[in-house]
mmCIF file of C-alpha atoms in Angstrom:
data_model
loop_
_atom_site.group_PDB
_atom_site.id
_atom_site.type_symbol
_atom_site.label_atom_id
_atom_site.label_comp_id
_atom_site.label_asym_id
_atom_site.label_seq_id
_atom_site.Cartn_x
_atom_site.Cartn_y
_atom_site.Cartn_z
ATOM 1 C CA MET A 22 -0.016 -0.156 0.360
ATOM 2 C CA GLY A 23 1.339 3.504 -0.584
ATOM 3 C CA GLY A 24 0.102 7.249 -0.770
ATOM 4 C CA GLU A 25 -2.807 8.714 0.489
ATOM 5 C CA ALA A 26 -5.747 7.075 -1.016
ATOM 6 C CA ALA A 27 -4.592 3.696 0.688
ATOM 7 C CA LYS A 28 -6.905 2.919 3.820
ATOM 8 C CA TRP A 29 -4.822 2.264 6.734
ATOM 9 C CA THR A 30 -6.253 1.747 10.390
ATOM 10 C CA ARG A 31 -3.274 2.402 13.559
ATOM 11 C CA ARG A 32 0.233 0.986 14.436
ATOM 12 C CA SER A 33 -0.841 -1.619 17.023
ATOM 13 C CA ALA A 34 -2.309 -4.792 15.060
ATOM 14 C CA MET A 35 -5.733 -6.128 16.274
ATOM 15 C CA ILE A 36 -4.405 -8.648 18.998
ATOM 16 C CA GLY A 37 -5.959 -9.301 22.500
ATOM 17 C CA LEU A 38 -4.389 -8.551 25.430
ATOM 18 C CA ALA A 39 -2.276 -11.299 25.851
ATOM 19 C CA SER A 40 -0.627 -11.834 22.929
ATOM 20 C CA ALA A 41 0.030 -8.165 23.163
ATOM 21 C CA LEU A 42 1.932 -8.418 26.338
ATOM 22 C CA ALA A 43 3.615 -11.398 25.030
ATOM 23 C CA ALA A 44 5.569 -8.868 22.006
ATOM 24 C CA CYS A 45 7.447 -5.782 23.531
ATOM 25 C CA SER A 46 7.622 -4.698 19.758
ATOM 26 C CA GLY A 47 6.658 -5.777 16.370
ATOM 27 C CA GLY A 48 3.002 -5.259 15.961
ATOM 28 C CA THR A 49 2.131 -3.687 19.433
ATOM 29 C CA TYR A 50 2.060 -0.651 21.396
ATOM 30 C CA GLN A 51 3.115 0.304 24.527
ATOM 31 C CA LEU A 52 1.670 2.324 27.086
ATOM 32 C CA GLY A 53 2.751 5.281 26.576
ATOM 33 C CA SER A 54 6.188 6.713 25.927
ATOM 34 C CA ARG A 55 8.494 4.320 27.061
ATOM 35 C CA SER A 56 8.072 0.729 27.441
ATOM 36 C CA LEU A 57 6.012 -2.020 27.944
ATOM 37 C CA THR A 58 3.756 -3.142 25.349
ATOM 38 C CA LEU A 59 -0.454 -3.253 25.716
ATOM 39 C CA PRO A 60 -2.847 -2.679 22.891
ATOM 40 C CA TRP A 61 -5.444 0.351 22.573
ATOM 41 C CA GLY A 62 -7.821 -2.260 24.333
ATOM 42 C CA ASN A 63 -8.555 -5.597 24.098
ATOM 43 C CA ASP A 64 -9.192 -5.286 20.407
ATOM 44 C CA GLY A 65 -6.460 -3.821 19.460
ATOM 45 C CA SER A 66 -7.279 -0.279 21.034
ATOM 46 C CA SER A 67 -4.381 1.160 23.344
ATOM 47 C CA GLY A 68 -3.164 1.628 26.762
ATOM 48 C CA GLY A 69 -1.374 3.632 29.187
ATOM 49 C CA ASP A 70 2.699 3.942 29.057
ATOM 50 C CA GLY A 71 4.199 1.385 30.001
ATOM 51 C CA GLY A 72 7.442 -0.180 32.030
ATOM 52 C CA GLY A 73 8.896 -2.703 30.459
ATOM 53 C CA GLY A 74 9.826 -4.854 33.423
ATOM 54 C CA GLY A 75 10.162 -2.806 36.738
ATOM 55 C CA GLY A 76 7.864 -4.826 38.826
ATOM 56 C CA SER A 77 8.518 -4.565 42.509
ATOM 57 C CA PRO A 78 7.626 -6.676 45.584
ATOM 58 C CA MET A 79 4.677 -5.655 46.903
ATOM 59 C CA THR A 80 1.929 -8.360 48.463
ATOM 60 C CA PRO A 81 -0.708 -8.831 45.555
ATOM 61 C CA LEU A 82 -4.676 -8.098 46.470
ATOM 62 C CA THR A 83 -7.187 -9.835 45.538
ATOM 63 C CA PRO A 84 -9.523 -8.815 43.254
ATOM 64 C CA THR A 85 -11.710 -5.860 44.545
ATOM 65 C CA GLY A 86 -14.890 -7.582 44.320
ATOM 66 C CA SER A 87 -13.597 -9.798 47.407
ATOM 67 C CA GLY A 88 -13.616 -6.435 49.203
ATOM 68 C CA ASN A 89 -9.472 -6.104 49.541
ATOM 69 C CA VAL A 90 -8.847 -2.792 49.299
ATOM 70 C CA GLU A 91 -4.919 -0.871 50.497
ATOM 71 C CA ARG A 92 -5.087 2.895 51.778
ATOM 72 C CA PHE A 93 -2.067 5.023 51.875
ATOM 73 C CA GLY A 94 -2.226 8.716 52.938
ATOM 74 C CA ARG A 95 -3.811 10.551 55.523
ATOM 75 C CA GLY A 96 -5.753 13.416 54.483
ATOM 76 C CA PRO A 97 -9.116 14.074 53.892
ATOM 77 C CA VAL A 98 -10.110 13.623 50.683
ATOM 78 C CA GLN A 99 -11.016 10.572 49.302
ATOM 79 C CA VAL A 100 -9.080 9.195 45.637
ATOM 80 C CA ALA A 101 -9.204 5.689 44.699
ATOM 81 C CA LEU A 102 -6.246 4.283 42.229
ATOM 82 C CA LEU A 103 -7.237 1.866 39.996
ATOM 83 C CA LEU A 104 -5.002 -0.796 38.633
ATOM 84 C CA PRO A 105 -4.406 -4.230 37.386
ATOM 85 C CA LEU A 106 -3.214 -6.237 40.426
ATOM 86 C CA SER A 107 -4.309 -9.476 39.224
ATOM 87 C CA GLY A 108 -5.185 -10.978 35.921
ATOM 88 C CA GLU A 109 -2.800 -11.112 32.908
ATOM 89 C CA PRO A 110 0.861 -11.798 35.327
ATOM 90 C CA ALA A 111 2.523 -9.309 33.484
ATOM 91 C CA LEU A 112 0.182 -6.613 33.739
ATOM 92 C CA ALA A 113 -0.569 -7.414 36.603
ATOM 93 C CA GLN A 114 3.498 -6.886 37.890
ATOM 94 C CA LEU A 115 3.254 -3.488 36.073
ATOM 95 C CA GLY A 116 0.213 -2.657 38.182
ATOM 96 C CA ARG A 117 1.951 -3.249 41.890
ATOM 97 C CA GLY A 118 5.003 -1.395 40.354
ATOM 98 C CA LEU A 119 2.814 1.829 39.912
ATOM 99 C CA ALA A 120 0.813 1.134 43.110
ATOM 100 C CA ASN A 121 4.123 2.184 45.239
ATOM 101 C CA ALA A 122 5.012 4.870 42.891
ATOM 102 C CA SER A 123 1.637 6.205 44.389
ATOM 103 C CA LYS A 124 2.786 5.150 47.725
ATOM 104 C CA LEU A 125 6.613 6.774 46.977
ATOM 105 C CA ALA A 126 4.885 10.099 45.958
ATOM 106 C CA MET A 127 2.602 9.884 49.131
ATOM 107 C CA ALA A 128 5.853 9.512 50.813
ATOM 108 C CA PHE A 129 7.134 12.553 49.295
ATOM 109 C CA ILE A 130 3.987 14.834 50.972
ATOM 110 C CA GLU A 131 4.162 13.482 54.188
ATOM 111 C CA ALA A 132 7.677 14.074 53.979
ATOM 112 C CA SER A 133 7.026 17.883 52.614
ATOM 113 C CA PRO A 134 7.003 20.093 55.665
ATOM 114 C CA ASN A 135 5.160 22.579 53.192
ATOM 115 C CA ILE A 136 2.600 20.696 51.570
ATOM 116 C CA GLY A 137 -0.418 19.719 53.334
ATOM 117 C CA ASP A 138 -0.969 16.071 54.046
ATOM 118 C CA ASN A 139 -5.051 16.229 51.752
ATOM 119 C CA ILE A 140 -5.751 12.992 50.673
ATOM 120 C CA THR A 141 -5.773 9.076 51.343
ATOM 121 C CA ILE A 142 -5.677 7.126 48.467
ATOM 122 C CA SER A 143 -7.645 3.703 48.069
ATOM 123 C CA LEU A 144 -5.874 1.081 45.746
ATOM 124 C CA ARG A 145 -8.418 -0.897 44.194
ATOM 125 C CA ASP A 146 -7.400 -4.172 41.762
ATOM 126 C CA SER A 147 -9.364 -3.459 38.162
ATOM 127 C CA GLY A 148 -7.978 -6.864 36.721
ATOM 128 C CA THR A 149 -6.954 -6.945 33.381
ATOM 129 C CA THR A 150 -10.969 -6.780 31.780
ATOM 130 C CA PRO A 151 -13.725 -4.058 31.548
ATOM 131 C CA ALA A 152 -15.880 -5.880 34.427
ATOM 132 C CA GLY A 153 -12.419 -5.609 36.046
ATOM 133 C CA ALA A 154 -12.346 -2.247 35.803
ATOM 134 C CA VAL A 155 -16.533 -1.530 36.521
ATOM 135 C CA ASN A 156 -16.579 -3.340 39.942
ATOM 136 C CA ALA A 157 -13.641 -1.131 40.942
ATOM 137 C CA ALA A 158 -14.534 2.100 39.952
ATOM 138 C CA ASN A 159 -17.953 0.769 41.694
ATOM 139 C CA ALA A 160 -16.401 0.140 44.853
ATOM 140 C CA ALA A 161 -14.803 3.562 44.426
ATOM 141 C CA VAL A 162 -17.745 5.647 44.350
ATOM 142 C CA ALA A 163 -19.179 3.519 47.259
ATOM 143 C CA GLY A 164 -15.887 4.507 48.909
ATOM 144 C CA GLY A 165 -16.755 8.135 48.916
ATOM 145 C CA ALA A 166 -13.873 9.257 46.380
ATOM 146 C CA LYS A 167 -14.117 12.571 44.713
ATOM 147 C CA LEU A 168 -11.179 11.570 42.104
ATOM 148 C CA VAL A 169 -10.395 7.970 40.402
ATOM 149 C CA LEU A 170 -7.020 7.771 39.258
ATOM 150 C CA GLY A 171 -6.701 4.882 36.748
ATOM 151 C CA PRO A 172 -6.729 2.737 34.865
ATOM 152 C CA VAL A 173 -4.405 1.927 32.231
ATOM 153 C CA SER A 174 -5.611 0.745 29.385
ATOM 154 C CA ALA A 175 -8.470 2.971 27.325
ATOM 155 C CA GLU A 176 -10.712 -0.174 27.352
ATOM 156 C CA GLN A 177 -10.815 -0.589 31.204
ATOM 157 C CA ILE A 178 -10.886 3.567 31.284
ATOM 158 C CA SER A 179 -14.358 3.807 28.869
ATOM 159 C CA ALA A 180 -15.684 0.690 31.068
ATOM 160 C CA ALA A 181 -14.813 2.586 34.197
ATOM 161 C CA ALA A 182 -15.977 6.131 32.819
ATOM 162 C CA GLN A 183 -19.515 4.931 32.918
ATOM 163 C CA VAL A 184 -19.321 4.388 36.489
ATOM 164 C CA THR A 185 -17.956 7.649 37.400
ATOM 165 C CA ARG A 186 -19.690 9.703 34.632
ATOM 166 C CA ALA A 187 -23.194 8.513 36.486
ATOM 167 C CA ALA A 188 -21.587 9.904 39.593
ATOM 168 C CA ASN A 189 -20.131 12.944 38.418
ATOM 169 C CA ILE A 190 -16.828 11.805 39.820
ATOM 170 C CA PRO A 191 -13.877 13.028 37.726
ATOM 171 C CA LEU A 192 -11.403 10.242 36.563
ATOM 172 C CA ILE A 193 -7.905 10.862 35.253
ATOM 173 C CA GLY A 194 -6.635 7.660 33.270
ATOM 174 C CA PHE A 195 -3.419 6.776 31.906
ATOM 175 C CA ALA A 196 -3.858 5.396 28.420
ATOM 176 C CA ASN A 197 -2.258 7.271 25.503
ATOM 177 C CA ASN A 198 -5.246 7.220 23.469
ATOM 178 C CA GLY A 199 -6.979 10.421 23.481
ATOM 179 C CA ASN A 200 -9.984 9.250 22.146
ATOM 180 C CA VAL A 201 -11.351 8.099 25.424
ATOM 181 C CA ALA A 202 -11.106 11.348 27.138
ATOM 182 C CA GLY A 203 -14.023 13.203 27.015
ATOM 183 C CA PRO A 204 -16.424 15.597 30.116
ATOM 184 C CA GLY A 205 -15.119 13.777 33.249
ATOM 185 C CA VAL A 206 -12.436 11.450 31.727
ATOM 186 C CA TYR A 207 -8.985 12.840 31.646
ATOM 187 C CA VAL A 208 -5.952 11.129 30.209
ATOM 188 C CA LEU A 209 -2.617 11.693 31.477
ATOM 189 C CA ASN A 210 0.095 10.695 28.867
ATOM 190 C CA VAL A 211 1.998 11.383 25.855
ATOM 191 C CA LEU A 212 -0.747 11.080 22.652
ATOM 192 C CA PRO A 213 0.012 11.000 19.354
ATOM 193 C CA ASP A 214 -1.111 14.194 18.878
ATOM 194 C CA THR A 215 1.513 15.271 21.764
ATOM 195 C CA GLU A 216 4.337 13.823 19.948
ATOM 196 C CA MET A 217 3.183 14.864 16.878
ATOM 197 C CA LYS A 218 2.998 18.536 17.671
ATOM 198 C CA ARG A 219 6.010 18.686 19.323
ATOM 199 C CA ALA A 220 8.171 17.064 16.189
ATOM 200 C CA ILE A 221 6.531 19.264 13.476
ATOM 201 C CA THR A 222 6.922 22.564 15.342
ATOM 202 C CA TYR A 223 10.826 22.096 15.910
ATOM 203 C CA LEU A 224 10.860 21.077 11.861
ATOM 204 C CA ARG A 225 9.810 24.135 11.302
ATOM 205 C CA GLU A 226 11.934 26.037 13.260
ATOM 206 C CA GLN A 227 14.955 24.270 11.522
ATOM 207 C CA GLY A 228 13.483 25.184 8.150
ATOM 208 C CA ARG A 229 12.396 22.214 6.949
ATOM 209 C CA ARG A 230 9.170 22.953 4.777
ATOM 210 C CA GLY A 231 7.999 18.604 2.940
ATOM 211 C CA PRO A 232 7.731 16.763 6.109
ATOM 212 C CA ALA A 233 6.026 12.876 4.798
ATOM 213 C CA GLY A 234 5.239 9.982 6.823
ATOM 214 C CA ILE A 235 5.205 5.963 7.122
ATOM 215 C CA PHE A 236 3.046 4.789 9.154
ATOM 216 C CA PRO A 237 2.044 0.834 9.468
ATOM 217 C CA ALA A 238 -1.800 -0.089 9.035
ATOM 218 C CA THR A 239 -2.570 -0.785 12.521
ATOM 219 C CA PRO A 240 -4.499 1.305 15.137
ATOM 220 C CA TYR A 241 -1.510 3.218 16.786
ATOM 221 C CA GLY A 242 -0.360 3.775 13.090
ATOM 222 C CA GLU A 243 -3.941 5.396 12.146
ATOM 223 C CA ALA A 244 -4.018 7.508 15.519
ATOM 224 C CA LEU A 245 -0.326 8.550 14.624
ATOM 225 C CA ALA A 246 -0.970 9.280 10.794
ATOM 226 C CA THR A 247 -4.391 11.500 11.887
ATOM 227 C CA ALA A 248 -1.871 13.270 14.219
ATOM 228 C CA PHE A 249 0.370 14.027 11.618
ATOM 229 C CA ARG A 250 -1.533 15.354 9.255
ATOM 230 C CA GLN A 251 -3.709 17.500 11.652
ATOM 231 C CA GLN A 252 -0.207 19.006 13.164
ATOM 232 C CA ALA A 253 0.908 19.548 9.972
ATOM 233 C CA MET A 254 -1.636 21.576 8.802
ATOM 234 C CA VAL A 255 -1.787 23.710 11.775
ATOM 235 C CA ALA A 256 2.056 24.579 11.568
ATOM 236 C CA GLY A 257 1.473 25.446 8.006
ATOM 237 C CA PHE A 258 2.581 22.740 5.909
ATOM 238 C CA SER A 259 0.606 20.836 3.358
ATOM 239 C CA PRO A 260 2.171 17.226 4.172
ATOM 240 C CA SER A 261 3.846 15.913 0.914
ATOM 241 C CA ALA A 262 2.760 12.451 1.522
ATOM 242 C CA VAL A 263 1.477 9.938 3.738
ATOM 243 C CA TYR A 264 2.548 5.760 2.768
ATOM 244 C CA THR A 265 0.846 3.094 5.201
ATOM 245 C CA PHE A 266 2.221 -0.740 4.893
ATOM 246 C CA SER A 267 0.574 -3.325 5.916
ATOM 247 C CA ASP A 268 3.939 -5.613 5.844
ATOM 248 C CA LEU A 269 7.666 -5.048 5.446
ATOM 249 C CA SER A 270 7.597 -6.412 1.803
ATOM 250 C CA GLU A 271 6.351 -3.172 1.171
ATOM 251 C CA ALA A 272 9.057 -1.182 2.015
ATOM 252 C CA PRO A 273 10.758 -1.272 -1.465
ATOM 253 C CA GLY A 274 7.557 -0.210 -3.268
ATOM 254 C CA ILE A 275 7.305 2.819 -0.966
ATOM 255 C CA ILE A 276 10.891 3.909 -0.390
ATOM 256 C CA ASN A 277 10.716 3.662 -4.070
ATOM 257 C CA GLN A 278 7.529 5.677 -4.806
ATOM 258 C CA ALA A 279 9.230 8.590 -2.643
ATOM 259 C CA LYS A 280 12.287 8.735 -4.456
ATOM 260 C CA PRO A 281 11.502 11.368 -6.778
ATOM 261 C CA MET A 282 9.720 13.445 -4.065
ATOM 262 C CA PHE A 283 13.201 12.641 -2.259
ATOM 263 C CA ASP A 284 14.896 13.933 -5.061
ATOM 264 C CA ASN A 285 13.553 17.231 -6.079
ATOM 265 C CA GLY A 286 13.104 18.598 -2.620
ATOM 266 C CA MET A 287 9.202 17.690 -1.984
ATOM 267 C CA ILE A 288 10.355 15.684 0.961
ATOM 268 C CA ASP A 289 12.677 16.943 3.321
ATOM 269 C CA ALA A 290 11.599 15.463 6.663
ATOM 270 C CA LEU A 291 10.121 11.980 6.810
ATOM 271 C CA PHE A 292 8.582 10.336 9.518
ATOM 272 C CA LEU A 293 9.201 6.391 10.710
ATOM 273 C CA PRO A 294 7.291 6.553 14.307
ATOM 274 C CA ASP A 295 7.149 2.475 14.348
ATOM 275 C CA ARG A 296 10.291 1.438 16.162
ATOM 276 C CA ALA A 297 10.058 -2.076 14.566
ATOM 277 C CA SER A 298 10.481 -1.218 11.201
ATOM 278 C CA ALA A 299 12.167 2.559 11.492
ATOM 279 C CA PRO A 300 15.469 0.085 10.763
ATOM 280 C CA ALA A 301 14.783 -1.445 7.904
ATOM 281 C CA PHE A 302 12.897 2.301 5.903
ATOM 282 C CA ALA A 303 15.894 3.768 7.199
ATOM 283 C CA GLY A 304 17.946 1.449 5.483
ATOM 284 C CA LEU A 305 16.236 1.469 2.351
ATOM 285 C CA ILE A 306 16.580 5.292 2.127
ATOM 286 C CA ALA A 307 20.228 4.691 3.187
ATOM 287 C CA GLN A 308 20.649 2.436 -0.207
ATOM 288 C CA THR A 309 19.330 5.376 -2.637
ATOM 289 C CA GLY A 310 22.687 6.895 -1.450
ATOM 290 C CA LEU A 311 19.869 9.989 -0.263
ATOM 291 C CA ASP A 312 22.005 12.447 1.763
ATOM 292 C CA LYS A 313 20.708 11.955 5.340
ATOM 293 C CA ASP A 314 21.365 16.002 6.103
ATOM 294 C CA PHE A 315 19.071 16.234 3.059
ATOM 295 C CA VAL A 316 16.224 14.275 4.683
ATOM 296 C CA GLN A 317 15.618 14.724 8.485
ATOM 297 C CA LEU A 318 14.409 11.543 9.719
ATOM 298 C CA ILE A 319 11.873 11.516 12.534
ATOM 299 C CA GLY A 320 10.867 8.507 15.565
ATOM 300 C CA SER A 321 8.294 8.637 17.757
ATOM 301 C CA ALA A 322 8.370 8.784 21.326
ATOM 302 C CA ASP A 323 8.824 5.095 21.712
ATOM 303 C CA TRP A 324 12.066 5.257 20.384
ATOM 304 C CA ALA A 325 13.862 6.102 23.459
ATOM 305 C CA ASN A 326 13.740 2.740 25.137
ATOM 306 C CA ASP A 327 14.843 0.440 22.351
ATOM 307 C CA PRO A 328 18.917 0.469 22.516
ATOM 308 C CA ALA A 329 18.996 -1.698 19.236
ATOM 309 C CA LEU A 330 17.285 0.673 17.341
ATOM 310 C CA LEU A 331 18.941 3.860 18.627
ATOM 311 C CA ALA A 332 21.967 2.053 17.650
ATOM 312 C CA ASN A 333 21.237 1.465 14.177
ATOM 313 C CA PRO A 334 23.605 2.941 11.861
ATOM 314 C CA ALA A 335 21.333 3.850 9.297
ATOM 315 C CA LEU A 336 19.284 6.287 12.406
ATOM 316 C CA SER A 337 22.282 8.141 13.121
ATOM 317 C CA GLY A 338 21.083 11.668 12.742
ATOM 318 C CA ALA A 339 17.391 10.798 13.311
ATOM 319 C CA ILE A 340 15.030 12.996 15.799
ATOM 320 C CA PHE A 341 12.797 11.865 18.131
ATOM 321 C CA PRO A 342 10.315 13.709 20.763
ATOM 322 C CA ALA A 343 10.648 12.030 24.216
ATOM 323 C CA VAL A 344 9.724 12.430 27.773
ATOM 324 C CA ASP A 345 12.298 14.255 29.785
ATOM 325 C CA GLU A 346 13.992 10.984 31.609
ATOM 326 C CA ALA A 347 15.400 13.620 34.545
ATOM 327 C CA GLY A 348 12.320 12.796 36.310
ATOM 328 C CA LEU A 349 11.931 9.498 36.323
ATOM 329 C CA ASN A 350 16.130 9.287 37.076
ATOM 330 C CA ALA A 351 14.778 11.403 39.982
ATOM 331 C CA ILE A 352 12.895 8.835 42.171
ATOM 332 C CA ARG A 353 15.001 5.894 40.234
ATOM 333 C CA ALA A 354 17.187 5.775 43.728
ATOM 334 C CA ASP A 355 14.363 5.903 46.249
ATOM 335 C CA TYR A 356 12.151 3.445 44.811
ATOM 336 C CA GLN A 357 14.756 0.387 44.245
ATOM 337 C CA ARG A 358 15.561 1.266 47.974
ATOM 338 C CA GLN A 359 12.101 0.689 49.149
ATOM 339 C CA PHE A 360 10.810 -1.499 46.692
ATOM 340 C CA GLY A 361 14.125 -3.810 45.603
ATOM 341 C CA ALA A 362 13.181 -3.408 42.084
ATOM 342 C CA PRO A 363 14.000 -0.348 39.521
ATOM 343 C CA PRO A 364 10.951 1.728 38.553
ATOM 344 C CA PRO A 365 8.299 1.256 36.037
ATOM 345 C CA PRO A 366 9.222 3.818 33.537
ATOM 346 C CA MET A 367 5.542 4.698 33.416
ATOM 347 C CA ALA A 368 6.130 5.857 37.594
ATOM 348 C CA THR A 369 6.405 8.754 36.461
ATOM 349 C CA ILE A 370 2.854 9.282 35.517
ATOM 350 C CA VAL A 371 1.434 7.877 38.513
ATOM 351 C CA TYR A 372 3.770 9.530 40.320
ATOM 352 C CA THR A 373 2.388 12.960 38.922
ATOM 353 C CA ALA A 374 -1.134 11.705 39.221
ATOM 354 C CA THR A 375 -1.035 11.337 42.806
ATOM 355 C CA ILE A 376 0.930 14.865 43.579
ATOM 356 C CA LEU A 377 -1.730 16.682 41.482
ATOM 357 C CA ALA A 378 -4.653 14.854 43.460
ATOM 358 C CA ASN A 379 -3.583 16.472 46.555
ATOM 359 C CA VAL A 380 -2.841 19.892 45.300
ATOM 360 C CA ASN A 381 -4.837 22.075 47.553
ATOM 361 C CA THR A 382 -6.328 24.202 45.342
ATOM 362 C CA LEU A 383 -7.996 20.765 43.495
ATOM 363 C CA SER A 384 -8.729 18.635 46.521
ATOM 364 C CA LEU A 385 -9.785 21.279 49.382
ATOM 365 C CA ALA A 386 -12.174 23.356 46.632
ATOM 366 C CA ASN A 387 -15.738 22.951 46.553
ATOM 367 C CA PRO A 388 -16.434 20.886 44.609
ATOM 368 C CA PRO A 389 -13.138 19.791 44.719
ATOM 369 C CA TYR A 390 -11.235 18.425 40.767
ATOM 370 C CA SER A 391 -13.597 20.303 38.860
ATOM 371 C CA ALA A 392 -13.374 20.803 35.483
ATOM 372 C CA ALA A 393 -12.413 24.326 35.485
ATOM 373 C CA LEU A 394 -9.881 23.665 37.502
ATOM 374 C CA LEU A 395 -8.438 20.970 36.478
ATOM 375 C CA THR A 396 -7.912 22.745 32.642
ATOM 376 C CA ASN A 397 -5.991 25.254 33.745
ATOM 377 C CA GLY A 398 -4.475 26.802 30.962
ATOM 378 C CA SER A 399 -1.558 27.523 32.316
ATOM 379 C CA GLY A 400 -0.766 23.699 33.810
ATOM 380 C CA TYR A 401 1.155 22.035 36.412
ATOM 381 C CA SER A 402 4.790 20.920 36.671
ATOM 382 C CA GLY A 403 4.622 16.969 37.069
ATOM 383 C CA ARG A 404 7.749 14.748 37.841
ATOM 384 C CA ASP A 405 8.451 14.361 33.856
ATOM 385 C CA GLY A 406 7.743 18.388 33.493
ATOM 386 C CA LEU A 407 4.796 20.913 32.511
ATOM 387 C CA PHE A 408 1.865 18.969 31.559
ATOM 388 C CA ARG A 409 -1.755 20.601 31.187
ATOM 389 C CA PHE A 410 -5.668 19.471 31.123
ATOM 390 C CA ASN A 411 -7.398 20.392 27.487
ATOM 391 C CA ALA A 412 -11.471 21.378 27.646
ATOM 392 C CA ASN A 413 -11.548 17.802 25.751
ATOM 393 C CA GLY A 414 -10.141 15.914 28.265
ATOM 394 C CA ARG A 415 -6.732 15.279 26.438
ATOM 395 C CA SER A 416 -3.663 16.209 27.729
ATOM 396 C CA ASP A 417 -0.133 18.282 26.759
ATOM 397 C CA TYR A 418 2.708 16.895 27.540
ATOM 398 C CA ALA A 419 6.444 18.509 27.462
ATOM 399 C CA LEU A 420 8.833 16.738 25.372
ATOM 400 C CA VAL A 421 12.276 16.880 24.591
ATOM 401 C CA ILE A 422 14.485 16.715 21.302
ATOM 402 C CA ARG A 423 16.576 13.985 20.803
ATOM 403 C CA GLN A 424 19.027 13.297 18.435
ATOM 404 C CA ILE A 425 21.022 9.755 17.493
ATOM 405 C CA GLY A 426 24.245 9.490 17.248
ATOM 406 C CA ALA A 427 27.359 7.564 17.526
ATOM 407 C CA GLY A 428 27.768 7.647 21.285
ATOM 408 C CA GLY A 429 23.974 7.427 22.111
ATOM 409 C CA THR A 430 21.342 9.855 22.184
ATOM 410 C CA THR A 431 22.391 13.494 22.765
ATOM 411 C CA THR A 432 19.183 16.098 23.768
ATOM 412 C CA LEU A 433 19.093 18.670 20.864
ATOM 413 C CA GLU A 434 16.180 20.879 22.240
ATOM 414 C CA GLY A 435 14.587 20.828 25.865
ATOM 415 C CA ALA A 436 11.290 19.658 27.735
ATOM 416 C CA ARG A 437 8.131 22.476 25.915
ATOM 417 C CA LEU A 438 4.770 21.874 25.262
#
């Protein structure tokens, strides 16, 4: 397939959650910008940012339906945290790691003399199914929660949101699928729109004129292609070409089709967001003899945790938007010391959400966590840097621009919304 006329669907193959967890690259999609692979939902729709490994020793909870709940914090405002603590083992391991990140944030709050202890977190097991998310959300509402944090997958967020909307309680989920956001439902993660906007803005400021993109025919590929088109037009570009592929055997044909536009300057920047296929496309481009300085290759945020990709010579000089790793590095030692394992990369998102929930102008307001307060245009400073919620429930997340070089990656530009 190739060109604008091709029908594409998006970057994650239509696979179940279990098979998605079994394959950390290829046709699957991260829970955001960092590493454990989860789809946009059990049918191939996406989850939030993941942590490849980083599970930690925490006593597993039985499903919420059994009535078990763990509480931490000592403030008057009740906040529920819905995470997968049972079910699919890899996802349950992630859930326990993220629960520990929330505990670490609460410990920071309690140890800080200038921060009031405003909330108590009720940790509830969402399992890995929509039904589990509904059960956990019902328990949260019955427990008096004024705010729900989680779950991590888009499918579970949609299920839990049916409960929280009916109870007029805001929910902040951790998927990177903006389609599940809406009135009363917020998504805190790196969304396709965010990373495309960041990269395209950088290209424009560098004087590039002809961006194009190659996207896999998967759910996430479609999301990125849509975001690419929209953000390119907002930036004043007329995208030269958008290509799609269902199999890497189509790659040579796509490059051959694009080569005349490389040669005449119509394409001077090419997005290759899929980390599984990017090296193959970059290798084919190199074989054409095209000057790397003439066509800038651009990846996506999930390039950041793929050492093999970052060491590939064909991608030397390529750039990609990414979460600033300073936030994760800042909590790494404390997390390791307290929980006996490295933090999952998504830990900073849940850490940030916990700190946000405790902000006194939100938690102690009447009513607490109103849409007007949560969508403050100035945004908030989280563990990864600045972020904000928009009126449509989607978030903007500050990202850096990195470049691949012979000695690893360097930061070309610091974190910006």
